[in-house]
PDB file of C-alpha atoms and ligand atoms in Angstrom:
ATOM      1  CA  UNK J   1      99.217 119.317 100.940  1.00 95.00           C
ATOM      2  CA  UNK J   2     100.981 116.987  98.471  1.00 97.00           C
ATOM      3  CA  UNK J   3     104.164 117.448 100.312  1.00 97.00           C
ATOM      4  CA  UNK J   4     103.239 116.846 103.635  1.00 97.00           C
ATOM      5  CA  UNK J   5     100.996 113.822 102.496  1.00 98.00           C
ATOM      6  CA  UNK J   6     103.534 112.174 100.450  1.00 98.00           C
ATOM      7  CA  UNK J   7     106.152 112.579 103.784  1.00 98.00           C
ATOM      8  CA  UNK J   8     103.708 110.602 105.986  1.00 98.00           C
ATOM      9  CA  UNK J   9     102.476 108.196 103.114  1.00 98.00           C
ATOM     10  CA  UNK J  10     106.779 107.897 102.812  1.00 98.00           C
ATOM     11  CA  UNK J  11     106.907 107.056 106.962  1.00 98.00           C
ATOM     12  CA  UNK J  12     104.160 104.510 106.953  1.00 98.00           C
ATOM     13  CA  UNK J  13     105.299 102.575 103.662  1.00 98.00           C
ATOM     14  CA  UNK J  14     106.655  99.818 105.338  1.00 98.00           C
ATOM     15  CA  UNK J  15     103.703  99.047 107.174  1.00 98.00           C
ATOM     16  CA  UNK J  16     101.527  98.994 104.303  1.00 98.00           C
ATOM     17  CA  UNK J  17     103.541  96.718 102.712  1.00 98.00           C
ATOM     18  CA  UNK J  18     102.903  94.332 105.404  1.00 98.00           C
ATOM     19  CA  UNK J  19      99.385  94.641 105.836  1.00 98.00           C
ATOM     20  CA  UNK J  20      99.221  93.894 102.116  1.00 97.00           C
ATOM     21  CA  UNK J  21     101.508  91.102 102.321  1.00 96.00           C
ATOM     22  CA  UNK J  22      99.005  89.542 104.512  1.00 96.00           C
ATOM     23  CA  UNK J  23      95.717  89.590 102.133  1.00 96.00           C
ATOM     24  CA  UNK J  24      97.398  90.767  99.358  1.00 95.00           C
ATOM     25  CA  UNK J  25     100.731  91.007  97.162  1.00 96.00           C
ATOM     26  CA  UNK J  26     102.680  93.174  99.306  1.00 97.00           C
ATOM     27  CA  UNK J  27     103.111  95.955  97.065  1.00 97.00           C
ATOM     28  CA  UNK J  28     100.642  98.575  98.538  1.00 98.00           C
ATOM     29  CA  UNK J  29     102.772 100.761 100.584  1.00 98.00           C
ATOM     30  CA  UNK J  30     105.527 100.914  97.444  1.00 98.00           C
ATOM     31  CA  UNK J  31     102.843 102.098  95.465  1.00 98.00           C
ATOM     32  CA  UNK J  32     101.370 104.918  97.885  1.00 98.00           C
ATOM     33  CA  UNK J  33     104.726 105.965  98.130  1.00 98.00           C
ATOM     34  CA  UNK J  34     105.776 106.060  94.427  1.00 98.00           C
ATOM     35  CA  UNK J  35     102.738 107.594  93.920  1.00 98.00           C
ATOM     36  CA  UNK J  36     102.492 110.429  96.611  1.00 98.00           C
ATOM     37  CA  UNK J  37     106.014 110.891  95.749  1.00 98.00           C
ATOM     38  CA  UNK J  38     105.466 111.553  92.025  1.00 98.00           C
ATOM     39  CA  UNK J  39     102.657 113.616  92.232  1.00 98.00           C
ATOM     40  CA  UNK J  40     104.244 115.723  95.386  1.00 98.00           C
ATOM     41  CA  UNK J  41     107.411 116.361  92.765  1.00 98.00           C
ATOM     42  CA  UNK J  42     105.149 117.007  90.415  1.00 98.00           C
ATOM     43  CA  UNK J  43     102.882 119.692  92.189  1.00 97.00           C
ATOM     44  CA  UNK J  44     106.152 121.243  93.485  1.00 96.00           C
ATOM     45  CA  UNK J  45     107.585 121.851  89.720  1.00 96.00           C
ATOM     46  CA  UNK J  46     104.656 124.240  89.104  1.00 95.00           C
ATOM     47  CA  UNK J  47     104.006 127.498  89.027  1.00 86.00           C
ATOM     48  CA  UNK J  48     102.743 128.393  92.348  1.00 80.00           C
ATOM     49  CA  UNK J  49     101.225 131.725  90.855  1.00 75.00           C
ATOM     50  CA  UNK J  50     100.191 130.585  87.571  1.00 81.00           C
ATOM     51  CA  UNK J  51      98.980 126.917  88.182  1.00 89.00           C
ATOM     52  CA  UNK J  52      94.696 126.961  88.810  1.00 94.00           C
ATOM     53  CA  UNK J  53      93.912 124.454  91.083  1.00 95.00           C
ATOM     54  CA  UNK J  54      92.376 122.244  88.340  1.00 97.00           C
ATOM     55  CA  UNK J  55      96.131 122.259  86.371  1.00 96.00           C
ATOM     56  CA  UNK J  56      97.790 121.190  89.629  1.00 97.00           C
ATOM     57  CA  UNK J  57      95.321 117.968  90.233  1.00 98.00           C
ATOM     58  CA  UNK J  58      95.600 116.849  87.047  1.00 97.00           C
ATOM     59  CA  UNK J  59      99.227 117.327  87.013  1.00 98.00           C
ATOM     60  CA  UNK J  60      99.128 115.035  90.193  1.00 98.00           C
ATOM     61  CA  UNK J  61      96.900 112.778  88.229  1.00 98.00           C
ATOM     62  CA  UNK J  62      99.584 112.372  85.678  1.00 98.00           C
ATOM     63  CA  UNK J  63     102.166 112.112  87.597  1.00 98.00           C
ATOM     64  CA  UNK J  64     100.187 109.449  90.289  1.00 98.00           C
ATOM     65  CA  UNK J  65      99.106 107.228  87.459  1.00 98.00           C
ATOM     66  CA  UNK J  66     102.720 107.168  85.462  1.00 98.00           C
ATOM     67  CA  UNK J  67     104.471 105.976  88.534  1.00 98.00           C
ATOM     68  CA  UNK J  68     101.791 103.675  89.742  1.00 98.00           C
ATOM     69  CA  UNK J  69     101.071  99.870  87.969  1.00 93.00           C
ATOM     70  CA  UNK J  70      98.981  98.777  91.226  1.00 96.00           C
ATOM     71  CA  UNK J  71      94.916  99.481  90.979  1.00 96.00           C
ATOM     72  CA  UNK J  72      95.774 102.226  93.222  1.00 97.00           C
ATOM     73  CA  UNK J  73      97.148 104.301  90.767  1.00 98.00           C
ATOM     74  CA  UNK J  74      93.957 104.660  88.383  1.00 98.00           C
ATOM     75  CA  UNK J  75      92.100 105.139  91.440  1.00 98.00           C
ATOM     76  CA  UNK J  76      93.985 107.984  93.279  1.00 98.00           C
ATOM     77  CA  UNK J  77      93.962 109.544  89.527  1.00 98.00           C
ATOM     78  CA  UNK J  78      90.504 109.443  89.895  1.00 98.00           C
ATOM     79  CA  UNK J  79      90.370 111.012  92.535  1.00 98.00           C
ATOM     80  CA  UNK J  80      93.182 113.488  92.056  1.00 98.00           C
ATOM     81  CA  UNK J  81      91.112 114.154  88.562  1.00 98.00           C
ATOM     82  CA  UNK J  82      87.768 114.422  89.827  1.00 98.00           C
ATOM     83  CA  UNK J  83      88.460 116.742  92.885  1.00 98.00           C
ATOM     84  CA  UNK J  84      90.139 119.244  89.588  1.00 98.00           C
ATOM     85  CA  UNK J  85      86.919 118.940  87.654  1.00 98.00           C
ATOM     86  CA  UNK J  86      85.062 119.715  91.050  1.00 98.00           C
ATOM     87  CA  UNK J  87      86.913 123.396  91.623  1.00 98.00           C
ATOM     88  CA  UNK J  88      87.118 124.006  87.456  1.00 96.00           C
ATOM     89  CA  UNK J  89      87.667 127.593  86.854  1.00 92.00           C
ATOM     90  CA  UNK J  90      88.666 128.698  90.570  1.00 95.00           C
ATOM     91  CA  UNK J  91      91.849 130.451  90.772  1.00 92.00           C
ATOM     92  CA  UNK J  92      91.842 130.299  94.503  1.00 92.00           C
ATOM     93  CA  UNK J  93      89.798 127.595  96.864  1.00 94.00           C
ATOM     94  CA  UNK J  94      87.415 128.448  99.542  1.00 95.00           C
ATOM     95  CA  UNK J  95      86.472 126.339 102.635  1.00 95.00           C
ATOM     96  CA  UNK J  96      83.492 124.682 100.470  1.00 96.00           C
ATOM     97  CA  UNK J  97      85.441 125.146  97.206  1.00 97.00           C
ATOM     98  CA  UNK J  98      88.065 122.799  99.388  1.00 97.00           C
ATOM     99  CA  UNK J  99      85.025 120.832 100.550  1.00 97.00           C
ATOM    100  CA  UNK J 100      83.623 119.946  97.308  1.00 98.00           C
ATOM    101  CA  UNK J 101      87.169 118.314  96.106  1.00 98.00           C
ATOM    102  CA  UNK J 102      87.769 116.220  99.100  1.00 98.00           C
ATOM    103  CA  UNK J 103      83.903 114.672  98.341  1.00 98.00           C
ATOM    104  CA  UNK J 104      84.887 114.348  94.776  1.00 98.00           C
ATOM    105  CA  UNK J 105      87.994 112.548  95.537  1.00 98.00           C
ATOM    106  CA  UNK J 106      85.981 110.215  97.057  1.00 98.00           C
ATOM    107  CA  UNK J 107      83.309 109.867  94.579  1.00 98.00           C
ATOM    108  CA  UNK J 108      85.995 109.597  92.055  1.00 98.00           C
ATOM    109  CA  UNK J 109      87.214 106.502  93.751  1.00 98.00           C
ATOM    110  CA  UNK J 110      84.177 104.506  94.010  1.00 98.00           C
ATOM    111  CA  UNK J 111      83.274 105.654  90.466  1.00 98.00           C
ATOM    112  CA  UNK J 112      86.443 104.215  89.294  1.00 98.00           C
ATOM    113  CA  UNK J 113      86.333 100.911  91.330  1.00 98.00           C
ATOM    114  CA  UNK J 114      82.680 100.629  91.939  1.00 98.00           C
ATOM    115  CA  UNK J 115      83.034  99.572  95.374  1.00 98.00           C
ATOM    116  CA  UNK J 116      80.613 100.164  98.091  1.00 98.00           C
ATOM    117  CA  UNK J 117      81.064 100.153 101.877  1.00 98.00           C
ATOM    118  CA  UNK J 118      81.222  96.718 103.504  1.00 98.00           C
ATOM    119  CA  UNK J 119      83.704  95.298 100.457  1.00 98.00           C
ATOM    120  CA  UNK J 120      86.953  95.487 102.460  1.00 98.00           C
ATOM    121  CA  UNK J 121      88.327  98.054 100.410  1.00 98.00           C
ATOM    122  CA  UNK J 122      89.517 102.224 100.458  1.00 98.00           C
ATOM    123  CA  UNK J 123      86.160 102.999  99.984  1.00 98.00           C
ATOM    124  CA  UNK J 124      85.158 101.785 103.612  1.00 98.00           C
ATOM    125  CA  UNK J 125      87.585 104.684 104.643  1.00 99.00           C
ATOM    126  CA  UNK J 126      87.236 107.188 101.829  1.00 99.00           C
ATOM    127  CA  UNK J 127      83.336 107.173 101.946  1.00 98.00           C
ATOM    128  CA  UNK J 128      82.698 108.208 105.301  1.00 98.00           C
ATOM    129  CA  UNK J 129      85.210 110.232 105.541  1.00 98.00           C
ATOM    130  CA  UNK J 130      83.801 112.157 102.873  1.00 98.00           C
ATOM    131  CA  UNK J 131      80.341 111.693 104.161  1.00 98.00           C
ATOM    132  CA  UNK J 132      81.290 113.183 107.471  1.00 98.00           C
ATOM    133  CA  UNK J 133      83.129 116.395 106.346  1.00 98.00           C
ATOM    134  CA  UNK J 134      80.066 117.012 104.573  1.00 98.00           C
ATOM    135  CA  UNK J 135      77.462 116.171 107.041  1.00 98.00           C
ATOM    136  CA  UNK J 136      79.656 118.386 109.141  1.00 98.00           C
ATOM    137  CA  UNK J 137      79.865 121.290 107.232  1.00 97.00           C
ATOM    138  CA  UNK J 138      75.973 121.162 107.020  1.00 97.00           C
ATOM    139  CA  UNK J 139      75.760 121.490 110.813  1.00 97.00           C
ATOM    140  CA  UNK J 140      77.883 125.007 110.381  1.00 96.00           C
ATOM    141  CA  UNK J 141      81.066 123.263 111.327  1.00 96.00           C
ATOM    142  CA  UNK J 142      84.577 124.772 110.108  1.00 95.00           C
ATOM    143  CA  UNK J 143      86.929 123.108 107.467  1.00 95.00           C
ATOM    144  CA  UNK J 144      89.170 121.725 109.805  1.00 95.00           C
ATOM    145  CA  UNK J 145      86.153 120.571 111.920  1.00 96.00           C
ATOM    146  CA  UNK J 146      85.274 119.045 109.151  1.00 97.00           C
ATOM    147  CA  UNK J 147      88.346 117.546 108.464  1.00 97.00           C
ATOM    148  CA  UNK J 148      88.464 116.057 112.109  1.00 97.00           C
ATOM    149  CA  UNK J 149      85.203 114.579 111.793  1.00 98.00           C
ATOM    150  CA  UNK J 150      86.475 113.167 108.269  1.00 98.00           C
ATOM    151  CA  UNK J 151      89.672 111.669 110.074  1.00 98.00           C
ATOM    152  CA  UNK J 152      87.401 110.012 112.781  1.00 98.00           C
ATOM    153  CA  UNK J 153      84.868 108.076 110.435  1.00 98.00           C
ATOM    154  CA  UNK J 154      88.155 107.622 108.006  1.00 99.00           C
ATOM    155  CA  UNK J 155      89.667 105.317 111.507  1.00 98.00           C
ATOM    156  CA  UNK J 156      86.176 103.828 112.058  1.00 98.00           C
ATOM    157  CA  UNK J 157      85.492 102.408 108.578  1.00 98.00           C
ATOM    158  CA  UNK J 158      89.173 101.045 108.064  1.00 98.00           C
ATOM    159  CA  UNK J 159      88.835  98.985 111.996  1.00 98.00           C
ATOM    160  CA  UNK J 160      85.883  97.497 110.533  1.00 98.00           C
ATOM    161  CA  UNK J 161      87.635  96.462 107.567  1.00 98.00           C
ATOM    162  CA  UNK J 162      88.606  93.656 110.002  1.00 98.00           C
ATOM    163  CA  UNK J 163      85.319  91.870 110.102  1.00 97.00           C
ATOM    164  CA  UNK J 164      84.527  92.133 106.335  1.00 97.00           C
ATOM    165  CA  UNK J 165      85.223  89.559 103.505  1.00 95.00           C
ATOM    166  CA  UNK J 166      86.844  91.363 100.417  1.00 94.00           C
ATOM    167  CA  UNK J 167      84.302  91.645  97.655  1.00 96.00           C
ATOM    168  CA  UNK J 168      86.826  93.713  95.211  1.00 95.00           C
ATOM    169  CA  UNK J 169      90.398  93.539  94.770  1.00 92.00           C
ATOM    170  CA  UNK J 170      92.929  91.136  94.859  1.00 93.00           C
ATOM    171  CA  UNK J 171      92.256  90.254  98.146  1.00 94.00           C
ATOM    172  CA  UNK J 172      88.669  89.091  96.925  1.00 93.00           C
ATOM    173  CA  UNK J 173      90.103  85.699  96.214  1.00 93.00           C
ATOM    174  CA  UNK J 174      91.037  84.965 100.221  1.00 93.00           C
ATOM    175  CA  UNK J 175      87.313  84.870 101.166  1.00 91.00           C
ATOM    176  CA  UNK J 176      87.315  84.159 104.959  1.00 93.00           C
ATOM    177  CA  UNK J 177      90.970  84.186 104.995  1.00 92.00           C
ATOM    178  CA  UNK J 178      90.801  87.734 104.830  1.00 91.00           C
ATOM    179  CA  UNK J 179      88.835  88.328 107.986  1.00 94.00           C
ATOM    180  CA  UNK J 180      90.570  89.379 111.024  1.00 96.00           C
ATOM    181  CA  UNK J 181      93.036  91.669 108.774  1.00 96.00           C
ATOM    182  CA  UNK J 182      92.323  95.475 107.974  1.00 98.00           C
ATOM    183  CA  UNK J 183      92.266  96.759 104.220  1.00 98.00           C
ATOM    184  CA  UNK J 184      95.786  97.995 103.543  1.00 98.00           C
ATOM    185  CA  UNK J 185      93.760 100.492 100.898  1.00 98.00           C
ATOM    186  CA  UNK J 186      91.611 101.868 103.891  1.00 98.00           C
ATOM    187  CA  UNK J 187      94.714 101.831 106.074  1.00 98.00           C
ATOM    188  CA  UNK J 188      96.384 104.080 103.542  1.00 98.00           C
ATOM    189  CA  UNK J 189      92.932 106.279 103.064  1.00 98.00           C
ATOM    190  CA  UNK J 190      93.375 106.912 106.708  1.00 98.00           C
ATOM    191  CA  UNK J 191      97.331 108.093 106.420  1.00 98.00           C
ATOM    192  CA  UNK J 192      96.464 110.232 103.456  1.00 98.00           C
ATOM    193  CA  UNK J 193      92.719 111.749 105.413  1.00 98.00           C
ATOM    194  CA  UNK J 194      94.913 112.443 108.439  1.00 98.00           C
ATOM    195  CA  UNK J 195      97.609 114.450 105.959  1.00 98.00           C
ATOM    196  CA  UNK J 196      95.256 116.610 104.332  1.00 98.00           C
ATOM    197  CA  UNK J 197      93.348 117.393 107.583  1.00 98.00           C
ATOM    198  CA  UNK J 198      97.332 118.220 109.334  1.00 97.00           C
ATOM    199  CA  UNK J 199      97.199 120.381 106.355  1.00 95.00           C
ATOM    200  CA  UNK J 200      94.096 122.490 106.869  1.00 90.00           C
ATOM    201  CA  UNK J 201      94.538 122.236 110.221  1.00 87.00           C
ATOM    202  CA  UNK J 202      98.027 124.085 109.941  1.00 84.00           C
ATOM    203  CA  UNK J 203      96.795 127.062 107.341  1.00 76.00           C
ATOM    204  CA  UNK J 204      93.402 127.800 108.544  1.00 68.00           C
ATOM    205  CA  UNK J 205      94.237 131.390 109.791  1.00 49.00           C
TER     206      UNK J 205
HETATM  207  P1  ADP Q 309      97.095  95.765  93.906  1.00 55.68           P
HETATM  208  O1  ADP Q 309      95.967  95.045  94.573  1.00 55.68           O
HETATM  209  O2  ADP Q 309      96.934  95.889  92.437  1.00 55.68           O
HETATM  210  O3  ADP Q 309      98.445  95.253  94.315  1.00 55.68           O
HETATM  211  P2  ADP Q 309      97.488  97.983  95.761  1.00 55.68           P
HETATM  212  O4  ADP Q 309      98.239  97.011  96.600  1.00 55.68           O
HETATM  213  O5  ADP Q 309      98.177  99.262  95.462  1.00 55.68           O
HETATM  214  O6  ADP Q 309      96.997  97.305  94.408  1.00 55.68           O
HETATM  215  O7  ADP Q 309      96.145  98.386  96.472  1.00 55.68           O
HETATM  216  C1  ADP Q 309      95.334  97.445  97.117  1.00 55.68           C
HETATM  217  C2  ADP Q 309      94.141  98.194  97.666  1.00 55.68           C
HETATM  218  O8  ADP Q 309      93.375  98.740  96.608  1.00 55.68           O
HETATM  219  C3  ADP Q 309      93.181  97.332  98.437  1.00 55.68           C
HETATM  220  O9  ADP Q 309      93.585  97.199  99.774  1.00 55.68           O
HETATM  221  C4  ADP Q 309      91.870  98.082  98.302  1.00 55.68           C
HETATM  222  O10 ADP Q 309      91.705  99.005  99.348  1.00 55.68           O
HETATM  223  C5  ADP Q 309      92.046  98.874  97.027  1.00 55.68           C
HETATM  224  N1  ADP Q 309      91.174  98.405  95.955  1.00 55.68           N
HETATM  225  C6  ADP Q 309      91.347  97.327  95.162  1.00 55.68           C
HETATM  226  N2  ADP Q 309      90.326  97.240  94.291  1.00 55.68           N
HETATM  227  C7  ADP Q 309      89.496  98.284  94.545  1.00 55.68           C
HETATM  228  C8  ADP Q 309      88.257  98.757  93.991  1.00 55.68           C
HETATM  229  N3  ADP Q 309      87.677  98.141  92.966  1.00 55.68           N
HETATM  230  N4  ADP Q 309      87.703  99.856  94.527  1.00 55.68           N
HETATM  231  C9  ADP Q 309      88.289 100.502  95.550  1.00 55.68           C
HETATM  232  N5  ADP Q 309      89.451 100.120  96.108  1.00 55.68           N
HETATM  233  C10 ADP Q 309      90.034  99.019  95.622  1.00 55.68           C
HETATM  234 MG1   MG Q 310      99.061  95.199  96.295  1.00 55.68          MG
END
């Protein structure tokens, strides 16, 4: 999953460096890149056998937050930390086990940047997505069903990045000057929501 995220975070870094050039410093897709990269290499260096789940997201905590001097290092550590503290003590993950960290990657996000939807920021992507995988899996859908639907609201909430003004970040300082531009940190969620549903998508039986 790190892999395969860090390849299309890799393909898509140029882009995110413009988007963030335009209501921000420019730096956004060299960040997601270093820090996909990092915690991919990482992940990889473990033991597949003996690394619990828990090890291997903190390792790509580590690793994501050493390589990473943009705020979206601390964040995806967050995130990477919080989804190990979510499946503590599970040697292998279920479908909800799997579930349960992809909400608490999201949680660990806002909790780090206390954002809320509608402030032009990651969390416009990363909380619905998260919302809708659960909401999903409530309704008896599978993972990757649930993944899909997470992908979908993941799109949704970074388009209407566009009409919001920036209430946290860097890009906070632009007020209007920021409408009419998506959230290179949603834009990114989106990359990195599509990866990890390619990824379920490809080893659910
Ligand atoms: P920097 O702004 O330090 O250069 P990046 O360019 O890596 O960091 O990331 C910018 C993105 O970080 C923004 O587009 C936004 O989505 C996200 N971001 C910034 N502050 C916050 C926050 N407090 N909560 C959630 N996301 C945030
Ligand atoms: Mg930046």
């Amino acid at each position: 999953m790190f892999s395969l995220t860090a390849e299309e975070v890799a393909k898509n870094r140029d882009r995110l460096c413009e988007l963030d050039g335009v209501i921000g410093d420019g730096d956004h897709g060299l960040a997601m890149d270093a820090g996909w990269q990092a915690a991919s290499k990482a992940v990889l260096q473990l033991d597949e056998v003996e690394a619990a789940p828990t090890f291997l997201f903190n390792t790509a905590a580590k690793a994501f937050l050493n390589a990473v001097g943009a705020s979206s290092g601390p964040l995806y550590a967050t995130a990477f930390m919080r989804a190990g503290t979510a499946v503590k003590d599970k040697h292998t993950l279920s479908d909800d086990d799997f579930l349960d960290a992809f909400r608490a990657m999201a949680q660990g996000i806002q909790d780090r940047g206390k954002a809320e939807t509608g402030e032009k920021t990651m969390i416009d992507a990363w909380r619905p997505a998260a919302d809708a995988a659960m909401e999903a899996r409530r309704t008896g859908a599978n993972i990757s069903a649930c993944l899909d639907a997470a992908v979908r609201a993941a799109r949704d909430g970074c388009e209407a990045t566009r009409d919001m003004v920036a209430a946290k970040g860097r890009s906070s300082r632009l007020g209007d000057r920021a409408l009419g531009h998506i959230d290179p940190g949603a834009a990114s969620a989106v990359i990195v929501i599509e990866a990890i549903s390619a990824f379920l998508t490809r080893y659910d039986g």
